[in-house]
Amino acid sequence: MAPPVGKNDLTAVLGFLEDAASAAGTEPFTPHLIDGLTQVVGCEFARFKEIDFARRVEIAHVPCSAELDAFGGEPVEMTEADWNAVPSDPCYRATFAEPTGIFIASDLAARSAVSPEGSKRWQAEFDRWDLRDRMWIQIEGPSWAGIVFDACDRSFGDRDRELARLLQPHLGEIWRNASVRRRLGAALSALEHDQSTGVLLLDGAGRVEYASGRAQRILNDHLEMPPRTLPDGIADRRGDVDERLLLAGEDPTIVVEASEDGSALLLSERPAGVAALTSRERDVMRCVEDGLSNTEIARTLWIQPTTVRKHLEHVFDKLGVRSRTAALSKLHGIGKANRASAARERSPAADVAHVGMTLRSTPRRAVEQVNAEGSVPPASTAVARSIMS
């Protein structure tokens, strides 16, 4: 009798691991890697799923190319009914019922490991997507994550289970390596900024995964939030590399910005006057603090002297002063900010103050809400969505 896993299977696994080892991004599984897993196992569809059930957030849904072609890739938000149906979802229950974290749906049915009601739900799920069988490989590391494999023309068997056992530890390593790359990205962001800037690394659910000492102090001093959490809306700054979020309150103002590669959030305390200035106006005032004339500032920043005068006029108006000396007195130490960014221009339109966030010193509390979205193939809302679809 031939072994369940043959030479060709092992060669395919090694090829997949070589592809995974060459990955350099911060996401553990790309569509390319999911395509590779589909080919290794030999099934029609596969996808990576990561969900935070406590916060009702679908962190990741990465389908293979065939699934995108068949069902599209438009995100579909999980409804309240979907979340409420999770505890009775046969896929969800099976992930906890199998000690190894690996299950095959047809095997569960053969062993009578599911209730009659569970069997009906399995059948409804398979009929919905025209499937014959499903296999799941749990990934160790995140709270709940794994790879789903769907077969339309065959059932999974011993060979597939053995492949799953071979792949499982490597899939966990791929996930952990991506997490390390995210942390290293945050560390590099910290090195590129001065010590007055705090660095936050967030996971896919928007929770604080890493906070530098400076960031922890800013959060503790100014925000009424439990450890490792942020007010709603701040986590979204990661995607806005050209926009600042000002947490307006009494002096100082807390400024939230994304690092240039979007891998981390940067927190800084700035005098209220500094926070009111655009990036270019701050650049001009740093030059003023260095004692440069308008002509020298224009040469340093590659702008016209008339533009320098306009920037200074806007600064004086915002600060309510009439001279450079008075402006510097109000800003009291703008030059302590990272001078490496002095020549980097940002659109003034991007320097927007958002009023939905407040500090302890103001009577309002954070009010901006962010809806949790999932990314799954479109399906009828008349039937509760399976967490693995």
mmCIF file of C-alpha atoms in Angstrom:
data_model
loop_
_atom_site.group_PDB
_atom_site.id
_atom_site.type_symbol
_atom_site.label_atom_id
_atom_site.label_comp_id
_atom_site.label_asym_id
_atom_site.label_seq_id
_atom_site.Cartn_x
_atom_site.Cartn_y
_atom_site.Cartn_z
ATOM 1 C CA MET A 1 0.000 0.000 0.000
ATOM 2 C CA ALA A 2 1.378 3.412 -1.006
ATOM 3 C CA PRO A 3 2.145 5.845 1.829
ATOM 4 C CA PRO A 4 -0.532 8.545 2.355
ATOM 5 C CA VAL A 5 1.998 11.260 1.514
ATOM 6 C CA GLY A 6 4.226 10.618 -1.471
ATOM 7 C CA LYS A 7 7.395 12.127 -2.885
ATOM 8 C CA ASN A 8 5.501 14.604 -5.073
ATOM 9 C CA ASP A 9 3.580 15.839 -2.035
ATOM 10 C CA LEU A 10 6.768 16.428 -0.073
ATOM 11 C CA THR A 11 8.324 18.243 -3.023
ATOM 12 C CA ALA A 12 5.238 20.479 -3.240
ATOM 13 C CA VAL A 13 5.418 21.230 0.514
ATOM 14 C CA LEU A 14 9.100 22.174 0.229
ATOM 15 C CA GLY A 15 8.313 24.466 -2.714
ATOM 16 C CA PHE A 16 5.598 26.199 -0.722
ATOM 17 C CA LEU A 17 7.919 26.680 2.262
ATOM 18 C CA GLU A 18 10.578 28.199 0.000
ATOM 19 C CA ASP A 19 8.016 30.702 -1.292
ATOM 20 C CA ALA A 20 6.926 31.518 2.253
ATOM 21 C CA ALA A 21 10.529 32.010 3.387
ATOM 22 C CA SER A 22 11.042 34.659 0.707
ATOM 23 C CA ALA A 23 8.101 36.772 1.938
ATOM 24 C CA ALA A 24 9.098 40.194 3.225
ATOM 25 C CA GLY A 25 5.770 41.832 4.082
ATOM 26 C CA THR A 26 3.987 42.176 7.405
ATOM 27 C CA GLU A 27 0.984 40.047 6.386
ATOM 28 C CA PRO A 28 1.508 36.334 7.102
ATOM 29 C CA PHE A 29 -0.401 34.940 4.121
ATOM 30 C CA THR A 30 -0.706 36.560 0.711
ATOM 31 C CA PRO A 31 -3.053 35.381 -2.072
ATOM 32 C CA HIS A 32 0.034 33.908 -3.770
ATOM 33 C CA LEU A 33 0.806 31.738 -0.733
ATOM 34 C CA ILE A 34 -2.826 30.645 -0.416
ATOM 35 C CA ASP A 35 -2.736 29.643 -4.090
ATOM 36 C CA GLY A 36 0.346 27.565 -3.294
ATOM 37 C CA LEU A 37 -1.437 25.797 -0.434
ATOM 38 C CA THR A 38 -4.390 25.054 -2.718
ATOM 39 C CA GLN A 39 -2.025 23.344 -5.144
ATOM 40 C CA VAL A 40 -0.207 21.428 -2.386
ATOM 41 C CA VAL A 41 -3.430 19.944 -1.009
ATOM 42 C CA GLY A 42 -5.143 19.604 -4.377
ATOM 43 C CA CYS A 43 -8.519 21.263 -3.843
ATOM 44 C CA GLU A 44 -10.592 23.973 -5.482
ATOM 45 C CA PHE A 45 -10.625 26.699 -2.813
ATOM 46 C CA ALA A 46 -8.630 27.790 0.224
ATOM 47 C CA ARG A 47 -8.493 30.871 2.423
ATOM 48 C CA PHE A 48 -6.729 32.228 5.513
ATOM 49 C CA LYS A 49 -9.042 33.357 8.314
ATOM 50 C CA GLU A 50 -8.229 35.272 11.509
ATOM 51 C CA ILE A 51 -11.014 36.483 13.804
ATOM 52 C CA ASP A 52 -11.181 38.238 17.152
ATOM 53 C CA PHE A 53 -14.469 36.914 18.523
ATOM 54 C CA ALA A 54 -14.266 38.959 21.721
ATOM 55 C CA ARG A 55 -14.301 42.220 19.751
ATOM 56 C CA ARG A 56 -16.325 40.822 16.854
ATOM 57 C CA VAL A 57 -13.679 41.786 14.332
ATOM 58 C CA GLU A 58 -12.652 39.769 11.293
ATOM 59 C CA ILE A 59 -8.944 40.553 11.202
ATOM 60 C CA ALA A 60 -8.021 38.754 7.991
ATOM 61 C CA HIS A 61 -9.717 36.982 5.123
ATOM 62 C CA VAL A 62 -7.287 36.073 2.343
ATOM 63 C CA PRO A 63 -8.859 33.877 -0.363
ATOM 64 C CA CYS A 64 -7.127 32.048 -3.172
ATOM 65 C CA SER A 65 -7.321 33.349 -6.738
ATOM 66 C CA ALA A 66 -9.923 30.752 -7.756
ATOM 67 C CA GLU A 67 -12.242 31.914 -4.979
ATOM 68 C CA LEU A 68 -11.830 35.542 -6.008
ATOM 69 C CA ASP A 69 -12.639 34.635 -9.591
ATOM 70 C CA ALA A 70 -15.681 32.575 -8.593
ATOM 71 C CA PHE A 71 -17.195 34.774 -5.901
ATOM 72 C CA GLY A 72 -15.497 38.172 -6.129
ATOM 73 C CA GLY A 73 -13.509 39.951 -3.460
ATOM 74 C CA GLU A 74 -15.831 42.701 -2.258
ATOM 75 C CA PRO A 75 -15.847 42.932 1.573
ATOM 76 C CA VAL A 76 -19.109 41.919 3.239
ATOM 77 C CA GLU A 77 -19.721 43.037 6.795
ATOM 78 C CA MET A 78 -20.727 40.339 9.250
ATOM 79 C CA THR A 79 -24.144 41.168 10.617
ATOM 80 C CA GLU A 80 -25.268 40.956 14.222
ATOM 81 C CA ALA A 81 -27.119 37.762 13.310
ATOM 82 C CA ASP A 82 -23.903 36.283 11.880
ATOM 83 C CA TRP A 83 -21.967 36.972 15.083
ATOM 84 C CA ASN A 84 -24.774 35.672 17.292
ATOM 85 C CA ALA A 85 -24.876 32.431 15.273
ATOM 86 C CA VAL A 86 -21.135 31.737 15.743
ATOM 87 C CA PRO A 87 -21.430 29.536 18.901
ATOM 88 C CA SER A 88 -23.677 27.092 17.053
ATOM 89 C CA ASP A 89 -21.667 27.181 13.812
ATOM 90 C CA PRO A 90 -20.419 23.610 13.134
ATOM 91 C CA CYS A 91 -17.125 24.886 11.709
ATOM 92 C CA TYR A 92 -16.439 26.983 14.795
ATOM 93 C CA ARG A 93 -17.367 24.169 17.180
ATOM 94 C CA ALA A 94 -15.184 21.685 15.304
ATOM 95 C CA THR A 95 -12.071 23.853 15.712
ATOM 96 C CA PHE A 96 -12.337 23.432 19.483
ATOM 97 C CA ALA A 97 -13.516 19.810 19.455
ATOM 98 C CA GLU A 98 -10.400 18.450 17.751
ATOM 99 C CA PRO A 99 -7.322 18.525 20.065
ATOM 100 C CA THR A 100 -4.901 18.687 17.134
ATOM 101 C CA GLY A 101 -6.618 21.715 15.614
ATOM 102 C CA ILE A 102 -7.136 19.763 12.376
ATOM 103 C CA PHE A 103 -10.489 18.480 11.228
ATOM 104 C CA ILE A 104 -12.083 17.034 8.097
ATOM 105 C CA ALA A 105 -15.841 17.543 7.866
ATOM 106 C CA SER A 106 -16.582 14.155 6.250
ATOM 107 C CA ASP A 107 -14.541 12.413 8.943
ATOM 108 C CA LEU A 108 -16.530 14.157 11.700
ATOM 109 C CA ALA A 109 -19.766 12.977 10.095
ATOM 110 C CA ALA A 110 -18.478 9.406 9.751
ATOM 111 C CA ARG A 111 -17.523 9.333 13.440
ATOM 112 C CA SER A 112 -20.874 10.851 14.440
ATOM 113 C CA ALA A 113 -18.893 13.644 16.069
ATOM 114 C CA VAL A 114 -21.587 16.199 15.251
ATOM 115 C CA SER A 115 -25.203 16.360 16.318
ATOM 116 C CA PRO A 116 -28.070 15.869 13.840
ATOM 117 C CA GLU A 117 -28.634 19.614 13.926
ATOM 118 C CA GLY A 118 -24.937 20.173 13.267
ATOM 119 C CA SER A 119 -25.081 17.775 10.329
ATOM 120 C CA LYS A 120 -27.942 19.770 8.847
ATOM 121 C CA ARG A 121 -25.950 22.968 9.167
ATOM 122 C CA TRP A 122 -22.915 21.335 7.543
ATOM 123 C CA GLN A 123 -25.093 20.191 4.661
ATOM 124 C CA ALA A 124 -26.622 23.646 4.286
ATOM 125 C CA GLU A 125 -23.146 25.167 4.168
ATOM 126 C CA PHE A 126 -21.960 22.686 1.545
ATOM 127 C CA ASP A 127 -25.110 23.074 -0.570
ATOM 128 C CA ARG A 128 -24.737 26.828 -0.422
ATOM 129 C CA TRP A 129 -21.265 26.765 -1.968
ATOM 130 C CA ASP A 130 -21.577 23.478 -3.913
ATOM 131 C CA LEU A 131 -18.916 21.755 -1.790
ATOM 132 C CA ARG A 132 -18.257 18.126 -1.034
ATOM 133 C CA ASP A 133 -15.832 18.403 1.885
ATOM 134 C CA ARG A 134 -13.883 20.846 4.067
ATOM 135 C CA MET A 135 -10.595 20.650 5.974
ATOM 136 C CA TRP A 136 -9.281 23.091 8.594
ATOM 137 C CA ILE A 137 -5.743 23.622 9.916
ATOM 138 C CA GLN A 138 -5.580 25.672 13.102
ATOM 139 C CA ILE A 139 -2.623 28.069 13.398
ATOM 140 C CA GLU A 140 -0.951 28.390 16.780
ATOM 141 C CA GLY A 141 -0.245 31.990 17.790
ATOM 142 C CA PRO A 142 -3.301 34.186 17.220
ATOM 143 C CA SER A 143 -6.446 33.743 19.301
ATOM 144 C CA TRP A 144 -8.322 32.071 16.406
ATOM 145 C CA ALA A 145 -6.872 31.616 12.948
ATOM 146 C CA GLY A 146 -6.310 28.937 10.374
ATOM 147 C CA ILE A 147 -6.460 27.814 6.766
ATOM 148 C CA VAL A 148 -9.737 26.519 5.294
ATOM 149 C CA PHE A 149 -9.617 24.058 2.379
ATOM 150 C CA ASP A 150 -12.777 23.341 0.343
ATOM 151 C CA ALA A 151 -13.127 20.469 -2.140
ATOM 152 C CA CYS A 152 -15.930 20.268 -4.696
ATOM 153 C CA ASP A 153 -15.206 16.937 -6.410
ATOM 154 C CA ARG A 154 -13.728 14.696 -3.707
ATOM 155 C CA SER A 155 -13.557 14.019 0.006
ATOM 156 C CA PHE A 156 -10.447 14.646 2.067
ATOM 157 C CA GLY A 157 -8.731 11.536 3.440
ATOM 158 C CA ASP A 158 -5.669 10.177 5.242
ATOM 159 C CA ARG A 159 -3.233 11.711 2.784
ATOM 160 C CA ASP A 160 -4.745 15.177 3.329
ATOM 161 C CA ARG A 161 -4.722 14.797 7.119
ATOM 162 C CA GLU A 162 -1.047 13.818 7.007
ATOM 163 C CA LEU A 163 -0.292 16.821 4.804
ATOM 164 C CA ALA A 164 -2.114 19.028 7.311
ATOM 165 C CA ARG A 165 0.052 17.643 10.131
ATOM 166 C CA LEU A 166 3.194 18.370 8.120
ATOM 167 C CA LEU A 167 2.082 21.903 7.284
ATOM 168 C CA GLN A 168 0.649 22.964 10.654
ATOM 169 C CA PRO A 169 3.890 23.881 12.514
ATOM 170 C CA HIS A 170 5.217 25.717 9.461
ATOM 171 C CA LEU A 171 2.014 27.741 9.105
ATOM 172 C CA GLY A 172 2.408 28.855 12.715
ATOM 173 C CA GLU A 173 5.998 29.847 12.037
ATOM 174 C CA ILE A 174 4.921 31.879 8.991
ATOM 175 C CA TRP A 175 2.393 33.758 11.137
ATOM 176 C CA ARG A 176 4.959 34.422 13.905
ATOM 177 C CA ASN A 177 7.610 35.592 11.419
ATOM 178 C CA ALA A 178 5.168 38.153 10.022
ATOM 179 C CA SER A 179 4.461 39.338 13.572
ATOM 180 C CA VAL A 180 8.198 39.767 14.155
ATOM 181 C CA ARG A 181 8.489 41.780 10.937
ATOM 182 C CA ARG A 182 5.709 44.077 12.165
ATOM 183 C CA ARG A 183 7.561 44.586 15.447
ATOM 184 C CA LEU A 184 10.839 45.263 13.675
ATOM 185 C CA GLY A 185 9.080 47.780 11.452
ATOM 186 C CA ALA A 186 7.834 49.591 14.531
ATOM 187 C CA ALA A 187 11.319 49.531 16.045
ATOM 188 C CA LEU A 188 12.785 51.028 12.862
ATOM 189 C CA SER A 189 10.115 53.722 12.915
ATOM 190 C CA ALA A 190 11.152 54.542 16.472
ATOM 191 C CA LEU A 191 14.803 54.835 15.460
ATOM 192 C CA GLU A 192 13.901 57.267 12.682
ATOM 193 C CA HIS A 193 12.261 59.676 15.132
ATOM 194 C CA ASP A 194 13.538 61.571 18.110
ATOM 195 C CA GLN A 195 12.990 60.355 21.648
ATOM 196 C CA SER A 196 10.013 62.650 22.186
ATOM 197 C CA THR A 197 7.944 60.471 19.815
ATOM 198 C CA GLY A 198 6.143 57.391 21.118
ATOM 199 C CA VAL A 199 5.685 54.357 18.855
ATOM 200 C CA LEU A 200 2.658 52.044 18.828
ATOM 201 C CA LEU A 201 2.407 48.763 16.923
ATOM 202 C CA LEU A 202 -1.167 47.496 16.539
ATOM 203 C CA ASP A 203 -2.467 44.073 15.600
ATOM 204 C CA GLY A 204 -5.123 43.504 12.969
ATOM 205 C CA ALA A 205 -7.920 44.091 15.496
ATOM 206 C CA GLY A 206 -6.559 47.502 16.475
ATOM 207 C CA ARG A 207 -5.209 46.406 19.857
ATOM 208 C CA VAL A 208 -1.820 47.606 21.083
ATOM 209 C CA GLU A 209 0.723 44.878 20.331
ATOM 210 C CA TYR A 210 3.756 46.946 21.335
ATOM 211 C CA ALA A 211 4.136 50.379 22.921
ATOM 212 C CA SER A 212 7.412 52.196 23.485
ATOM 213 C CA GLY A 213 8.000 53.709 26.917
ATOM 214 C CA ARG A 214 7.222 57.183 25.605
ATOM 215 C CA ALA A 215 3.961 56.029 24.026
ATOM 216 C CA GLN A 216 2.883 54.324 27.250
ATOM 217 C CA ARG A 217 3.493 57.514 29.217
ATOM 218 C CA ILE A 218 1.493 59.624 26.751
ATOM 219 C CA LEU A 219 -1.417 57.176 26.838
ATOM 220 C CA ASN A 220 -1.377 56.925 30.640
ATOM 221 C CA ASP A 221 -1.118 60.679 31.184
ATOM 222 C CA HIS A 222 -3.721 61.849 28.702
ATOM 223 C CA LEU A 223 -6.209 59.099 27.764
ATOM 224 C CA GLU A 224 -8.662 57.282 30.007
ATOM 225 C CA MET A 225 -8.236 53.890 28.367
ATOM 226 C CA PRO A 226 -7.552 50.377 29.721
ATOM 227 C CA PRO A 227 -4.078 48.944 29.019
ATOM 228 C CA ARG A 228 -3.397 47.841 25.427
ATOM 229 C CA THR A 229 -6.470 49.646 24.062
ATOM 230 C CA LEU A 230 -7.046 52.879 22.170
ATOM 231 C CA PRO A 231 -10.018 55.179 21.608
ATOM 232 C CA ASP A 232 -12.064 54.195 18.562
ATOM 233 C CA GLY A 233 -10.717 55.677 15.364
ATOM 234 C CA ILE A 234 -7.056 56.093 16.338
ATOM 235 C CA ALA A 235 -6.077 52.694 14.930
ATOM 236 C CA ASP A 236 -7.338 53.814 11.509
ATOM 237 C CA ARG A 237 -4.513 56.376 11.318
ATOM 238 C CA ARG A 238 -2.205 53.577 10.099
ATOM 239 C CA GLY A 239 -3.737 53.873 6.648
ATOM 240 C CA ASP A 240 -3.449 57.685 6.512
ATOM 241 C CA VAL A 241 0.265 58.317 6.138
ATOM 242 C CA ASP A 242 -0.396 61.894 4.976
ATOM 243 C CA GLU A 243 -2.847 62.906 7.673
ATOM 244 C CA ARG A 244 -2.497 63.846 11.335
ATOM 245 C CA LEU A 245 -5.029 63.266 14.087
ATOM 246 C CA LEU A 246 -5.069 65.967 16.756
ATOM 247 C CA LEU A 247 -6.493 65.047 20.134
ATOM 248 C CA ALA A 248 -7.552 68.574 20.983
ATOM 249 C CA GLY A 249 -7.521 69.646 24.605
ATOM 250 C CA GLU A 250 -5.496 71.839 26.914
ATOM 251 C CA ASP A 251 -1.782 72.297 26.365
ATOM 252 C CA PRO A 252 -0.138 70.027 25.275
ATOM 253 C CA THR A 253 -1.995 68.639 22.291
ATOM 254 C CA ILE A 254 -1.459 64.947 21.443
ATOM 255 C CA VAL A 255 -0.676 64.344 17.779
ATOM 256 C CA VAL A 256 -1.181 60.908 16.191
ATOM 257 C CA GLU A 257 0.554 60.187 12.876
ATOM 258 C CA ALA A 258 1.327 57.077 10.855
ATOM 259 C CA SER A 259 4.904 56.133 10.091
ATOM 260 C CA GLU A 260 5.890 56.582 6.447
ATOM 261 C CA ASP A 261 5.433 52.871 5.671
ATOM 262 C CA GLY A 262 2.167 52.638 7.645
ATOM 263 C CA SER A 263 3.607 49.975 9.974
ATOM 264 C CA ALA A 264 3.200 51.939 13.214
ATOM 265 C CA LEU A 265 1.493 54.894 14.875
ATOM 266 C CA LEU A 266 3.579 57.759 16.210
ATOM 267 C CA LEU A 267 2.409 59.710 19.270
ATOM 268 C CA SER A 268 3.867 63.050 20.279
ATOM 269 C CA GLU A 269 3.079 65.852 22.695
ATOM 270 C CA ARG A 270 3.225 69.302 21.159
ATOM 271 C CA PRO A 271 2.404 72.726 22.492
ATOM 272 C CA ALA A 272 -1.063 73.754 21.356
ATOM 273 C CA GLY A 273 0.469 76.313 18.980
ATOM 274 C CA VAL A 274 2.682 73.747 17.279
ATOM 275 C CA ALA A 275 -0.253 71.393 16.742
ATOM 276 C CA ALA A 276 -2.177 74.162 14.998
ATOM 277 C CA LEU A 277 0.558 74.601 12.379
ATOM 278 C CA THR A 278 0.847 72.710 9.138
ATOM 279 C CA SER A 279 3.892 70.550 8.459
ATOM 280 C CA ARG A 280 5.434 73.224 6.213
ATOM 281 C CA GLU A 281 4.775 75.979 8.744
ATOM 282 C CA ARG A 282 6.595 73.931 11.378
ATOM 283 C CA ASP A 283 9.493 73.490 8.951
ATOM 284 C CA VAL A 284 9.690 77.258 8.489
ATOM 285 C CA MET A 285 9.619 77.907 12.254
ATOM 286 C CA ARG A 286 12.419 75.388 12.854
ATOM 287 C CA CYS A 287 14.518 77.389 10.433
ATOM 288 C CA VAL A 288 13.532 80.604 12.217
ATOM 289 C CA GLU A 289 14.677 79.083 15.505
ATOM 290 C CA ASP A 290 18.020 78.301 13.837
ATOM 291 C CA GLY A 291 18.379 82.025 13.074
ATOM 292 C CA LEU A 292 17.926 81.821 9.292
ATOM 293 C CA SER A 293 16.701 84.768 7.264
ATOM 294 C CA ASN A 294 13.738 84.507 4.879
ATOM 295 C CA THR A 295 16.122 84.107 1.936
ATOM 296 C CA GLU A 296 18.079 81.375 3.730
ATOM 297 C CA ILE A 297 14.854 79.581 4.715
ATOM 298 C CA ALA A 298 13.679 79.700 1.084
ATOM 299 C CA ARG A 299 16.984 78.204 -0.066
ATOM 300 C CA THR A 300 16.894 75.492 2.614
ATOM 301 C CA LEU A 301 13.302 74.426 1.891
ATOM 302 C CA TRP A 302 13.462 74.958 -1.878
ATOM 303 C CA ILE A 303 10.633 77.489 -1.905
ATOM 304 C CA GLN A 304 10.301 81.173 -2.834
ATOM 305 C CA PRO A 305 11.017 83.961 -0.279
ATOM 306 C CA THR A 306 7.473 85.247 -0.849
ATOM 307 C CA THR A 307 6.167 81.816 0.157
ATOM 308 C CA VAL A 308 8.240 81.991 3.356
ATOM 309 C CA ARG A 309 6.642 85.362 4.193
ATOM 310 C CA LYS A 310 3.159 83.919 3.605
ATOM 311 C CA HIS A 311 3.898 80.973 5.896
ATOM 312 C CA LEU A 312 5.129 83.338 8.612
ATOM 313 C CA GLU A 313 1.992 85.473 8.276
ATOM 314 C CA HIS A 314 -0.176 82.395 8.747
ATOM 315 C CA VAL A 315 1.899 81.338 11.772
ATOM 316 C CA PHE A 316 1.576 84.788 13.361
ATOM 317 C CA ASP A 317 -2.198 84.769 12.784
ATOM 318 C CA LYS A 318 -2.623 81.318 14.305
ATOM 319 C CA LEU A 319 -0.520 82.170 17.350
ATOM 320 C CA GLY A 320 -1.852 85.716 17.774
ATOM 321 C CA VAL A 321 1.599 87.327 17.650
ATOM 322 C CA ARG A 322 3.351 89.901 15.476
ATOM 323 C CA SER A 323 7.020 88.896 15.543
ATOM 324 C CA ARG A 324 9.336 85.926 15.148
ATOM 325 C CA THR A 325 10.509 86.242 18.741
ATOM 326 C CA ALA A 326 6.958 86.149 20.087
ATOM 327 C CA ALA A 327 6.112 83.171 17.870
ATOM 328 C CA LEU A 328 9.164 81.225 19.089
ATOM 329 C CA SER A 329 8.246 82.065 22.672
ATOM 330 C CA LYS A 330 4.778 80.581 22.190
ATOM 331 C CA LEU A 331 6.092 77.520 20.442
ATOM 332 C CA HIS A 332 8.831 77.076 23.121
ATOM 333 C CA GLY A 333 11.026 74.461 21.538
ATOM 334 C CA ILE A 334 9.670 73.449 18.164
ATOM 335 C CA GLY A 335 13.226 72.554 17.182
ATOM 336 C CA LYS A 336 13.152 69.623 19.571
ATOM 337 C CA ALA A 337 11.033 67.758 17.042
ATOM 338 C CA ASN A 338 12.686 65.518 14.517
ATOM 339 C CA ARG A 339 14.779 67.759 12.271
ATOM 340 C CA ALA A 340 15.214 64.985 9.756
ATOM 341 C CA SER A 341 11.687 65.720 8.618
ATOM 342 C CA ALA A 342 12.265 69.445 8.134
ATOM 343 C CA ALA A 343 12.629 69.210 4.376
ATOM 344 C CA ARG A 344 9.780 66.767 3.848
ATOM 345 C CA GLU A 345 6.730 68.570 2.512
ATOM 346 C CA ARG A 346 3.185 67.480 3.270
ATOM 347 C CA SER A 347 0.014 68.904 1.814
ATOM 348 C CA PRO A 348 -1.489 71.480 4.240
ATOM 349 C CA ALA A 349 -4.915 70.045 3.405
ATOM 350 C CA ALA A 350 -3.836 66.795 5.015
ATOM 351 C CA ASP A 351 -3.159 68.434 8.398
ATOM 352 C CA VAL A 352 -6.714 68.059 9.639
ATOM 353 C CA ALA A 353 -7.814 68.329 13.267
ATOM 354 C CA HIS A 354 -10.468 65.753 14.108
ATOM 355 C CA VAL A 355 -12.821 66.835 16.879
ATOM 356 C CA GLY A 356 -14.214 63.387 17.638
ATOM 357 C CA MET A 357 -11.436 62.687 20.156
ATOM 358 C CA THR A 358 -10.812 64.464 23.437
ATOM 359 C CA LEU A 359 -8.439 64.290 26.365
ATOM 360 C CA ARG A 360 -9.080 63.969 30.062
ATOM 361 C CA SER A 361 -9.050 67.740 30.462
ATOM 362 C CA THR A 362 -12.075 68.199 28.199
ATOM 363 C CA PRO A 363 -15.634 67.251 29.147
ATOM 364 C CA ARG A 364 -16.289 65.102 26.088
ATOM 365 C CA ARG A 365 -15.263 61.469 25.683
ATOM 366 C CA ALA A 366 -14.187 59.763 22.469
ATOM 367 C CA VAL A 367 -17.275 59.394 20.314
ATOM 368 C CA GLU A 368 -16.033 58.172 16.930
ATOM 369 C CA GLN A 369 -17.089 54.582 16.244
ATOM 370 C CA VAL A 370 -15.554 52.163 13.778
ATOM 371 C CA ASN A 371 -17.566 49.295 12.351
ATOM 372 C CA ALA A 372 -15.836 45.893 12.067
ATOM 373 C CA GLU A 373 -15.762 44.675 8.486
ATOM 374 C CA GLY A 374 -15.098 41.206 7.146
ATOM 375 C CA SER A 375 -13.876 40.272 3.693
ATOM 376 C CA VAL A 376 -15.815 37.314 2.321
ATOM 377 C CA PRO A 377 -17.531 36.217 -0.895
ATOM 378 C CA PRO A 378 -20.940 37.874 -1.335
ATOM 379 C CA ALA A 379 -23.783 35.771 0.025
ATOM 380 C CA SER A 380 -27.454 36.117 0.793
ATOM 381 C CA THR A 381 -28.121 37.740 4.147
ATOM 382 C CA ALA A 382 -31.147 35.508 4.600
ATOM 383 C CA VAL A 383 -28.923 32.718 5.935
ATOM 384 C CA ALA A 384 -26.421 33.235 8.757
ATOM 385 C CA ARG A 385 -22.922 33.337 7.308
ATOM 386 C CA SER A 386 -20.468 30.583 8.254
ATOM 387 C CA ILE A 387 -17.311 31.916 9.832
ATOM 388 C CA MET A 388 -15.185 29.873 7.427
ATOM 389 C CA SER A 389 -16.866 31.053 4.227
#
